[in-house]
Short mmCIF file of C-alpha atoms (C1' of nucleotides) in Angstrom, two decimals:
data_model
loop_
_atom_site.label_atom_id
_atom_site.label_comp_id
_atom_site.label_asym_id
_atom_site.label_seq_id
_atom_site.Cartn_x
_atom_site.Cartn_y
_atom_site.Cartn_z
CA MET A 1 -35.26 2.69 6.56
CA GLU A 2 -38.15 2.46 3.75
CA LEU A 3 -37.85 0.46 0.61
CA ALA A 4 -37.31 2.92 -1.97
CA GLU A 5 -34.64 4.40 -0.07
CA GLY A 6 -32.25 1.65 0.90
CA LYS A 7 -32.98 0.60 -3.12
CA LEU A 8 -31.15 3.68 -4.23
CA LYS A 9 -28.50 3.26 -1.08
CA PHE A 10 -27.84 -0.11 -2.24
CA ILE A 11 -27.43 0.80 -5.81
CA GLU A 12 -24.96 3.52 -4.98
CA ALA A 13 -22.95 1.00 -2.64
CA TRP A 14 -22.68 -1.13 -5.04
CA GLY A 15 -21.81 1.13 -8.16
CA LYS A 16 -19.15 2.80 -5.89
CA LEU A 17 -17.68 -0.48 -4.82
CA GLY A 18 -17.87 -1.70 -8.49
CA SER A 19 -15.97 1.49 -9.53
CA GLU A 20 -12.86 1.19 -6.42
CA TRP A 21 -12.63 -2.44 -8.50
CA GLY A 22 -12.38 -1.08 -11.69
CA ILE A 23 -16.01 -1.93 -12.78
CA ASN A 24 -17.84 0.33 -14.45
CA ARG A 25 -20.24 2.20 -12.04
CA THR A 26 -23.25 1.88 -14.62
CA MET A 27 -22.45 -1.79 -14.65
CA ALA A 28 -22.81 -2.50 -11.36
CA GLN A 29 -25.20 0.29 -10.64
CA VAL A 30 -27.62 -2.29 -13.46
CA HIS A 31 -26.56 -4.94 -11.39
CA ALA A 32 -27.60 -3.88 -8.28
CA LEU A 33 -30.46 -2.57 -9.69
CA LEU A 34 -31.40 -6.20 -11.36
CA LEU A 35 -30.46 -7.56 -8.24
CA VAL A 36 -33.08 -6.51 -5.78
CA SER A 37 -36.08 -6.89 -8.98
CA PRO A 38 -38.23 -9.90 -8.66
CA GLU A 39 -38.89 -9.10 -11.67
CA ALA A 40 -36.71 -9.35 -15.05
CA LEU A 41 -36.76 -5.51 -16.38
CA THR A 42 -37.19 -4.13 -19.54
CA THR A 43 -34.49 -1.74 -21.14
CA GLU A 44 -36.97 0.98 -20.64
CA GLU A 45 -37.17 0.48 -16.90
CA VAL A 46 -33.44 0.21 -16.51
CA MET A 47 -33.19 3.16 -18.10
CA ALA A 48 -36.34 5.28 -16.43
CA GLU A 49 -34.90 4.12 -12.89
CA LEU A 50 -31.27 5.09 -13.56
CA SER A 51 -31.92 7.86 -15.52
CA ILE A 52 -29.28 6.50 -17.91
CA SER A 53 -29.56 7.22 -22.06
CA ARG A 54 -30.65 3.70 -23.97
CA GLY A 55 -27.83 3.47 -25.40
CA ASN A 56 -25.72 3.14 -21.97
CA ALA A 57 -28.20 0.87 -21.05
CA ASN A 58 -28.10 -1.53 -24.06
CA MET A 59 -23.95 -2.20 -23.60
CA THR A 60 -24.52 -2.31 -19.72
CA LEU A 61 -27.15 -5.56 -20.14
CA ARG A 62 -24.76 -6.54 -22.69
CA ASP A 63 -22.02 -6.49 -20.61
CA LEU A 64 -23.47 -7.96 -18.14
CA ILE A 65 -24.50 -10.83 -20.15
CA ASP A 66 -21.16 -11.26 -21.16
CA TRP A 67 -19.97 -11.32 -17.31
CA GLY A 68 -22.80 -14.07 -16.68
CA LEU A 69 -24.36 -11.90 -14.12
CA VAL A 70 -27.69 -11.24 -16.59
CA GLU A 71 -29.88 -13.30 -18.43
CA LYS A 72 -32.27 -12.17 -21.54
CA LEU A 73 -35.62 -13.74 -21.21
CA HIS A 74 -38.45 -13.26 -23.22
CA LYS A 75 -41.81 -13.33 -22.41
CA THR A 76 -44.50 -14.68 -24.41
CA GLY A 77 -47.03 -12.26 -25.82
CA GLU A 78 -44.08 -9.28 -25.48
CA ARG A 79 -41.96 -8.26 -27.94
CA LYS A 80 -39.29 -6.82 -26.54
CA GLU A 81 -36.63 -8.27 -23.96
CA PHE A 82 -36.57 -8.70 -20.43
CA PHE A 83 -33.03 -8.64 -18.20
CA TYR A 84 -33.02 -11.04 -15.38
CA ALA A 85 -30.26 -11.31 -12.89
CA GLU A 86 -28.67 -14.14 -11.16
CA LYS A 87 -29.92 -13.39 -7.79
CA ASP A 88 -27.30 -16.67 -5.45
CA THR A 89 -24.74 -14.95 -4.50
CA TRP A 90 -22.42 -17.58 -4.30
CA ALA A 91 -22.80 -17.62 -7.71
CA ILE A 92 -22.40 -14.26 -8.66
CA ALA A 93 -18.79 -14.56 -6.89
CA ARG A 94 -17.97 -17.43 -8.88
CA ARG A 95 -18.47 -16.06 -11.61
CA VAL A 96 -16.87 -12.73 -11.24
CA ALA A 97 -13.33 -14.23 -10.03
CA GLU A 98 -13.50 -16.39 -12.33
CA GLU A 99 -13.88 -14.16 -15.39
CA ARG A 100 -11.63 -11.50 -13.87
CA LYS A 101 -9.25 -14.09 -13.26
CA LYS A 102 -9.14 -14.93 -17.18
CA ARG A 103 -9.10 -11.71 -18.40
CA GLU A 104 -6.45 -9.97 -15.84
CA LEU A 105 -4.38 -12.55 -13.84
CA ASP A 106 -3.54 -14.82 -16.58
CA PRO A 107 -2.10 -12.70 -19.18
CA VAL A 108 -0.08 -11.47 -16.22
CA ILE A 109 1.14 -15.07 -15.54
CA LYS A 110 1.81 -15.20 -19.09
CA ILE A 111 4.11 -12.42 -19.12
CA LEU A 112 5.71 -13.69 -15.92
CA ALA A 113 6.71 -16.93 -16.68
CA GLN A 114 8.46 -15.15 -20.42
CA LEU A 115 9.95 -12.67 -17.66
CA THR A 116 11.57 -15.32 -15.70
CA GLU A 117 13.64 -16.14 -18.72
CA VAL A 118 15.55 -13.00 -18.97
CA LYS A 119 19.12 -14.07 -18.41
CA GLY A 120 21.80 -11.54 -17.48
CA ASP A 121 25.14 -11.29 -15.42
CA GLU A 122 24.61 -13.14 -11.72
CA LYS A 123 26.84 -10.73 -10.61
CA ASP A 124 25.12 -7.40 -11.32
CA PRO A 125 22.46 -6.56 -7.96
CA ALA A 126 20.07 -4.84 -10.90
CA TYR A 127 19.85 -8.08 -12.35
CA LYS A 128 19.64 -10.15 -8.92
CA THR A 129 17.08 -7.63 -7.66
CA PHE A 130 15.12 -8.07 -10.79
CA LYS A 131 15.01 -11.83 -10.62
CA THR A 132 14.07 -12.06 -7.38
CA SER A 133 11.48 -10.31 -7.61
CA VAL A 134 9.45 -11.07 -10.67
CA ASN A 135 10.62 -14.92 -9.34
CA ASP A 136 8.31 -14.05 -6.09
CA ILE A 137 5.64 -12.31 -7.92
CA ASN A 138 5.18 -15.08 -10.08
CA LYS A 139 5.07 -17.57 -7.17
CA LEU A 140 2.37 -15.38 -6.01
CA ALA A 141 0.58 -15.11 -9.11
CA LYS A 142 0.76 -18.87 -9.37
CA ASN A 143 -0.51 -19.72 -5.84
CA VAL A 144 -3.13 -17.07 -6.13
CA SER A 145 -3.74 -18.90 -9.37
CA LYS A 146 -3.99 -21.91 -7.91
CA THR A 147 -6.18 -21.23 -4.80
CA LEU A 148 -8.28 -19.70 -7.31
CA ASP A 149 -9.31 -23.00 -9.76
CA THR A 150 -9.56 -24.86 -6.67
CA MET A 151 -12.28 -22.23 -4.75
CA LEU A 152 -13.97 -22.08 -8.32
CA LYS A 153 -14.44 -25.58 -8.70
CA ALA A 154 -15.87 -25.62 -5.02
CA GLU A 155 -18.86 -25.33 -3.03
CA GLU A 156 -20.69 -22.88 -1.79
CA SER A 157 -20.34 -25.03 1.79
CA TRP A 158 -16.97 -24.66 1.05
CA PHE A 159 -16.66 -21.31 1.91
CA PHE A 160 -19.86 -20.73 4.35
CA GLY A 161 -18.55 -23.62 5.75
CA SER A 162 -16.23 -26.07 7.01
CA ILE A 163 -13.04 -23.50 5.50
CA PHE A 164 -13.49 -21.97 9.10
CA LYS A 165 -12.49 -25.06 10.81
CA ILE A 166 -8.69 -24.58 10.04
CA PHE A 167 -8.73 -21.12 11.40
CA LYS A 168 -8.14 -20.75 14.92
CA MET B 1 14.97 -11.07 -22.78
CA GLU B 2 17.60 -8.30 -21.75
CA LEU B 3 17.28 -7.10 -18.89
CA ALA B 4 16.24 -3.54 -19.60
CA GLU B 5 13.80 -5.09 -21.79
CA GLY B 6 12.42 -7.23 -19.40
CA LYS B 7 11.99 -4.20 -17.03
CA LEU B 8 10.06 -2.20 -19.28
CA LYS B 9 7.52 -5.17 -19.83
CA PHE B 10 7.84 -5.62 -16.37
CA ILE B 11 6.64 -2.17 -15.26
CA GLU B 12 3.98 -1.70 -18.34
CA ALA B 13 2.92 -5.79 -16.68
CA TRP B 14 2.50 -4.37 -13.29
CA GLY B 15 1.09 -1.03 -14.76
CA LYS B 16 -1.84 -2.76 -16.74
CA LEU B 17 -3.21 -4.41 -13.70
CA GLY B 18 -3.16 -2.10 -11.30
CA SER B 19 -5.22 0.00 -14.35
CA GLU B 20 -7.30 -2.70 -14.18
CA TRP B 21 -7.83 -3.20 -10.37
CA GLY B 22 -8.43 0.53 -9.66
CA ILE B 23 -5.05 1.74 -9.11
CA ASN B 24 -3.26 4.39 -10.70
CA ARG B 25 -1.47 3.07 -13.71
CA THR B 26 1.45 5.34 -12.88
CA MET B 27 0.93 3.96 -8.87
CA ALA B 28 1.65 0.86 -9.89
CA GLN B 29 4.68 1.61 -12.53
CA VAL B 30 6.56 3.72 -9.74
CA HIS B 31 6.23 0.45 -7.56
CA ALA B 32 6.96 -1.69 -9.90
CA LEU B 33 10.38 0.55 -11.17
CA LEU B 34 11.30 0.50 -7.60
CA LEU B 35 10.79 -3.15 -6.99
CA VAL B 36 13.17 -3.81 -9.50
CA SER B 37 15.58 -1.49 -7.75
CA PRO B 38 18.30 -2.66 -5.78
CA GLU B 39 18.84 0.35 -4.79
CA ALA B 40 16.85 3.57 -3.42
CA LEU B 41 16.35 5.76 -6.12
CA THR B 42 15.43 9.95 -6.27
CA THR B 43 12.65 11.84 -7.21
CA GLU B 44 15.13 12.52 -10.15
CA GLU B 45 15.42 9.03 -11.18
CA VAL B 46 11.99 8.14 -10.54
CA MET B 47 11.09 10.63 -12.70
CA ALA B 48 14.19 9.96 -15.50
CA GLU B 49 13.07 6.42 -15.66
CA LEU B 50 9.35 6.88 -16.63
CA SER B 51 9.49 9.57 -18.10
CA ILE B 52 7.18 11.53 -15.96
CA SER B 53 6.76 15.10 -13.96
CA ARG B 54 8.32 15.83 -10.44
CA GLY B 55 4.55 16.44 -9.45
CA ASN B 56 3.14 13.13 -10.30
CA ALA B 57 6.35 11.82 -9.45
CA ASN B 58 6.09 13.37 -5.77
CA MET B 59 2.58 12.52 -5.17
CA THR B 60 2.38 9.11 -6.14
CA LEU B 61 5.84 8.37 -4.10
CA ARG B 62 4.20 9.45 -1.38
CA ASP B 63 0.69 7.59 -2.12
CA LEU B 64 2.67 4.51 -2.41
CA ILE B 65 4.22 5.72 1.01
CA ASP B 66 0.75 6.23 2.62
CA TRP B 67 0.52 2.39 1.34
CA GLY B 68 2.92 1.40 3.32
CA LEU B 69 4.50 -0.06 -0.20
CA VAL B 70 7.47 1.84 -0.04
CA GLU B 71 9.94 3.86 2.43
CA LYS B 72 11.91 7.43 2.55
CA LEU B 73 15.45 7.01 3.07
CA HIS B 74 18.16 9.24 3.91
CA LYS B 75 21.76 8.81 3.14
CA THR B 76 24.46 10.91 4.68
CA GLY B 77 26.00 13.58 3.21
CA GLU B 78 23.27 13.43 1.04
CA ARG B 79 20.54 15.98 0.83
CA LYS B 80 17.77 14.46 -1.64
CA GLU B 81 15.38 11.51 -0.20
CA PHE B 82 15.98 8.43 -1.35
CA PHE B 83 12.55 6.22 -2.31
CA TYR B 84 13.16 2.66 -1.34
CA ALA B 85 10.68 -0.65 -1.83
CA GLU B 86 9.48 -3.61 0.29
CA LYS B 87 10.65 -7.01 -1.71
CA ASP B 88 8.85 -9.05 0.22
CA THR B 89 5.78 -9.95 -1.96
CA TRP B 90 3.94 -11.74 0.60
CA ALA B 91 4.26 -8.57 2.83
CA ILE B 92 3.05 -6.79 -0.18
CA ALA B 93 0.56 -8.63 -1.29
CA ARG B 94 -0.92 -8.17 2.42
CA ARG B 95 -0.39 -4.52 3.27
CA VAL B 96 -2.95 -4.33 -0.10
CA ALA B 97 -4.69 -6.22 0.45
CA GLU B 98 -5.03 -4.39 4.32
CA GLU B 99 -5.71 -1.13 3.06
CA ARG B 100 -8.60 -1.97 0.38
CA LYS B 101 -10.45 -4.13 2.92
CA LYS B 102 -9.96 -1.10 5.06
CA ARG B 103 -10.62 1.95 2.58
CA GLU B 104 -13.83 -0.11 0.47
CA LEU B 105 -14.94 -3.51 1.34
CA ASP B 106 -15.22 -1.80 5.67
CA PRO B 107 -17.38 1.12 4.50
CA VAL B 108 -19.85 -1.15 2.03
CA ILE B 109 -20.09 -3.74 5.05
CA LYS B 110 -21.15 -1.11 7.04
CA ILE B 111 -23.65 0.24 4.75
CA LEU B 112 -25.30 -3.17 4.38
CA ALA B 113 -25.52 -3.40 7.85
CA GLN B 114 -28.06 -0.88 7.80
CA LEU B 115 -29.61 -1.75 4.35
CA THR B 116 -30.58 -5.35 6.64
CA GLU B 117 -32.86 -3.27 8.85
CA VAL B 118 -34.74 -1.63 6.28
CA LYS B 119 -38.36 -2.44 6.59
CA GLY B 120 -41.70 -2.70 4.45
CA ASP B 121 -44.44 -5.39 3.63
CA GLU B 122 -43.74 -9.17 3.87
CA LYS B 123 -45.76 -9.62 1.58
CA ASP B 124 -44.45 -7.23 -0.98
CA PRO B 125 -42.17 -9.19 -3.60
CA ALA B 126 -40.37 -6.10 -3.93
CA TYR B 127 -39.29 -6.22 -0.52
CA LYS B 128 -38.76 -9.76 -0.27
CA THR B 129 -36.14 -9.67 -3.14
CA PHE B 130 -34.44 -6.91 -1.85
CA LYS B 131 -34.14 -8.34 1.32
CA THR B 132 -32.34 -11.58 0.45
CA SER B 133 -30.69 -9.90 -2.00
CA VAL B 134 -28.89 -7.11 0.81
CA ASN B 135 -29.21 -10.39 3.35
CA ASP B 136 -26.74 -12.45 1.47
CA ILE B 137 -24.48 -10.06 0.02
CA ASN B 138 -24.25 -9.16 3.76
CA LYS B 139 -23.21 -12.21 4.63
CA LEU B 140 -20.84 -13.17 1.70
CA ALA B 141 -19.13 -9.52 2.38
CA LYS B 142 -18.59 -10.70 6.13
CA ASN B 143 -17.58 -14.23 5.13
CA VAL B 144 -14.44 -12.61 2.53
CA SER B 145 -14.11 -9.98 5.83
CA LYS B 146 -12.97 -12.27 7.98
CA THR B 147 -11.22 -15.20 5.88
CA LEU B 148 -9.17 -11.84 4.78
CA ASP B 149 -8.33 -10.78 8.65
CA THR B 150 -7.48 -14.73 9.25
CA MET B 151 -5.60 -14.28 6.16
CA LEU B 152 -3.27 -11.29 7.65
CA LYS B 153 -3.14 -12.53 10.52
CA ALA B 154 -1.60 -15.64 8.98
CA GLU B 155 2.47 -16.06 8.08
CA GLU B 156 3.32 -16.37 4.69
CA SER B 157 3.71 -20.04 5.14
CA TRP B 158 0.17 -20.25 5.61
CA PHE B 159 -0.89 -19.55 1.76
CA PHE B 160 2.43 -21.11 0.00
CA GLY B 161 2.33 -23.93 2.22
CA SER B 162 -0.42 -25.52 4.72
CA ILE B 163 -3.19 -24.54 2.68
CA PHE B 164 -3.30 -26.43 -0.40
CA LYS B 165 -3.81 -29.93 1.41
CA ILE B 166 -7.39 -29.06 2.49
CA PHE B 167 -7.64 -28.09 -1.65
CA LYS B 168 -7.42 -32.73 -3.05
"C1'" DT C 1 -43.57 -5.79 -48.37
"C1'" DT C 2 -44.14 -2.69 -45.13
"C1'" DA C 3 -43.96 -0.47 -41.07
"C1'" DA C 4 -44.16 -0.29 -36.72
"C1'" DA C 5 -41.48 -2.27 -32.41
"C1'" DC C 6 -37.36 -2.74 -30.70
"C1'" DT C 7 -32.24 -2.99 -30.73
"C1'" DT C 8 -27.61 -1.85 -31.64
"C1'" DT C 9 -23.99 1.06 -33.06
"C1'" DC C 10 -20.80 4.70 -33.23
"C1'" DA C 11 -19.42 9.29 -33.51
"C1'" DA C 12 -18.97 12.99 -31.04
"C1'" DA C 13 -19.83 15.43 -25.84
"C1'" DA C 14 -19.54 15.16 -21.90
"C1'" DA C 15 -17.53 13.84 -17.17
"C1'" DT C 16 -14.26 12.10 -14.63
"C1'" DA C 17 -9.08 10.98 -13.62
"C1'" DA C 18 -4.55 11.86 -13.97
"C1'" DA C 19 0.06 15.22 -15.68
"C1'" DT C 20 2.28 18.98 -15.65
"C1'" DG C 21 5.34 22.67 -14.66
"C1'" DA C 22 5.88 26.63 -12.48
"C1'" DA C 23 5.59 29.09 -8.14
"C1'" DA C 24 5.21 28.57 -3.17
"C1'" DA C 25 6.88 26.08 0.91
"C1'" DT C 26 10.51 23.91 3.39
"C1'" DT C 27 14.46 22.23 5.09
"C1'" DA C 28 19.42 22.48 4.81
"C1'" DT C 29 23.80 24.45 4.21
"C1'" DT C 30 27.35 28.39 4.84
"C1'" DA D 1 20.31 35.91 8.05
"C1'" DA D 2 20.80 34.81 3.59
"C1'" DT D 3 21.09 31.53 0.17
"C1'" DA D 4 20.90 27.09 -2.28
"C1'" DA D 5 18.79 22.91 -2.82
"C1'" DT D 6 14.90 19.89 -2.30
"C1'" DT D 7 9.77 18.90 -2.05
"C1'" DT D 8 5.12 19.96 -2.33
"C1'" DT D 9 1.05 22.10 -3.65
"C1'" DC D 10 -2.64 23.17 -7.14
"C1'" DA D 11 -4.66 25.87 -10.86
"C1'" DT D 12 -4.40 23.94 -15.33
"C1'" DT D 13 -4.00 21.24 -19.12
"C1'" DT D 14 -3.96 16.53 -21.16
"C1'" DA D 15 -5.51 12.25 -21.37
"C1'" DT D 16 -8.78 8.77 -20.49
"C1'" DT D 17 -13.19 6.65 -19.82
"C1'" DT D 18 -18.08 6.91 -19.96
"C1'" DT D 19 -22.48 8.61 -21.85
"C1'" DT D 20 -25.25 10.21 -25.66
"C1'" DG D 21 -28.70 10.32 -29.19
"C1'" DA D 22 -29.59 9.91 -33.72
"C1'" DA D 23 -29.29 7.20 -37.49
"C1'" DA D 24 -28.48 2.22 -39.15
"C1'" DG D 25 -29.83 -2.19 -38.43
"C1'" DT D 26 -33.14 -5.84 -36.92
"C1'" DT D 27 -37.06 -8.37 -36.17
"C1'" DT D 28 -42.24 -8.83 -35.79
"C1'" DA D 29 -47.07 -8.72 -37.41
"C1'" DA D 30 -50.57 -7.45 -40.25
#
DNA sequence: TTAAACTTTCAAAAATAAATGAAAATTATT
DNA sequence: AATAATTTTCATTTATTTTTGAAAGTTTAA
């Protein structure tokens, strides 16, 4: 396979995975494009490579910056802005996990905590089932949260190395 | 908070979380409803509780069955079908992880494997960056996959218990 | 300060995803 | 076998998400 074809396949695959996980397809594609680009790209270049509009490119790049996955660079003598993607895969995974935890998991945990406070008749099966399900999910969510926190603090080596020693 | 209000809040929160993670909002809501229902419900009941159409209820319930989260029951003397949700939170988490891995992660890993085969000029920065990024992501994806496989085989206690001993 | 270069915004349009509901298909009952 | 109950399908409608592109805003340089 040629580089050009591989690049397209990579961008396509990354975009598909993103959209299946609730991330805008274009955002994932722009990220993929920047990931395989050795140099920082301009908005114009992103627009041309992916055939997207200026507005879309601008908003998507801004989102990627918000996610901490891309940084804006200025080249001396150049007027326009350049965009460069963090290339460290482990750092990327951490940023994404961190951001989604904060944006999505944490709010749910807050609501679950409130729901464990719901009072009712202990004899009522509807109440008992509600309470059990909410309590169990709450416990799971808190454990996931705790595990993520630990992973986020850990170094790359934790994931790529020693962790597997505890698995048979 | 009253049970009725709590139930609504739970269904709403579960639906929102689902939609943020690429799962149809209604599907997550139907799942939430069944999770807090002590008895198996009929299609009619699901339709009424969530104000959705028969077609929607039917398709959603079928999807939940495909995901292995809900089972169809038949009550003696009753003509219609009843739907009951698996209540074990750990089992639910495992089913979801397993299914998404199979449906979404595995295909991407296949593509990444192909992309590591792309040949090119080792002097070309574009090629070098492509190769490095693809290789790194491939390595991460395979590690995630391996970790998930191990978790899927493990027992609940693994997650809720001993794992935390390795964390400080 | 003016004008050109560039970036951002956002209302409207397009694309995509989800829901409806009535008809068709299936299944059970008499 | 006819009919009644129930489930499934799917063309159409509705809702949601994403993209566009032109206008407004901003920055830089002469």
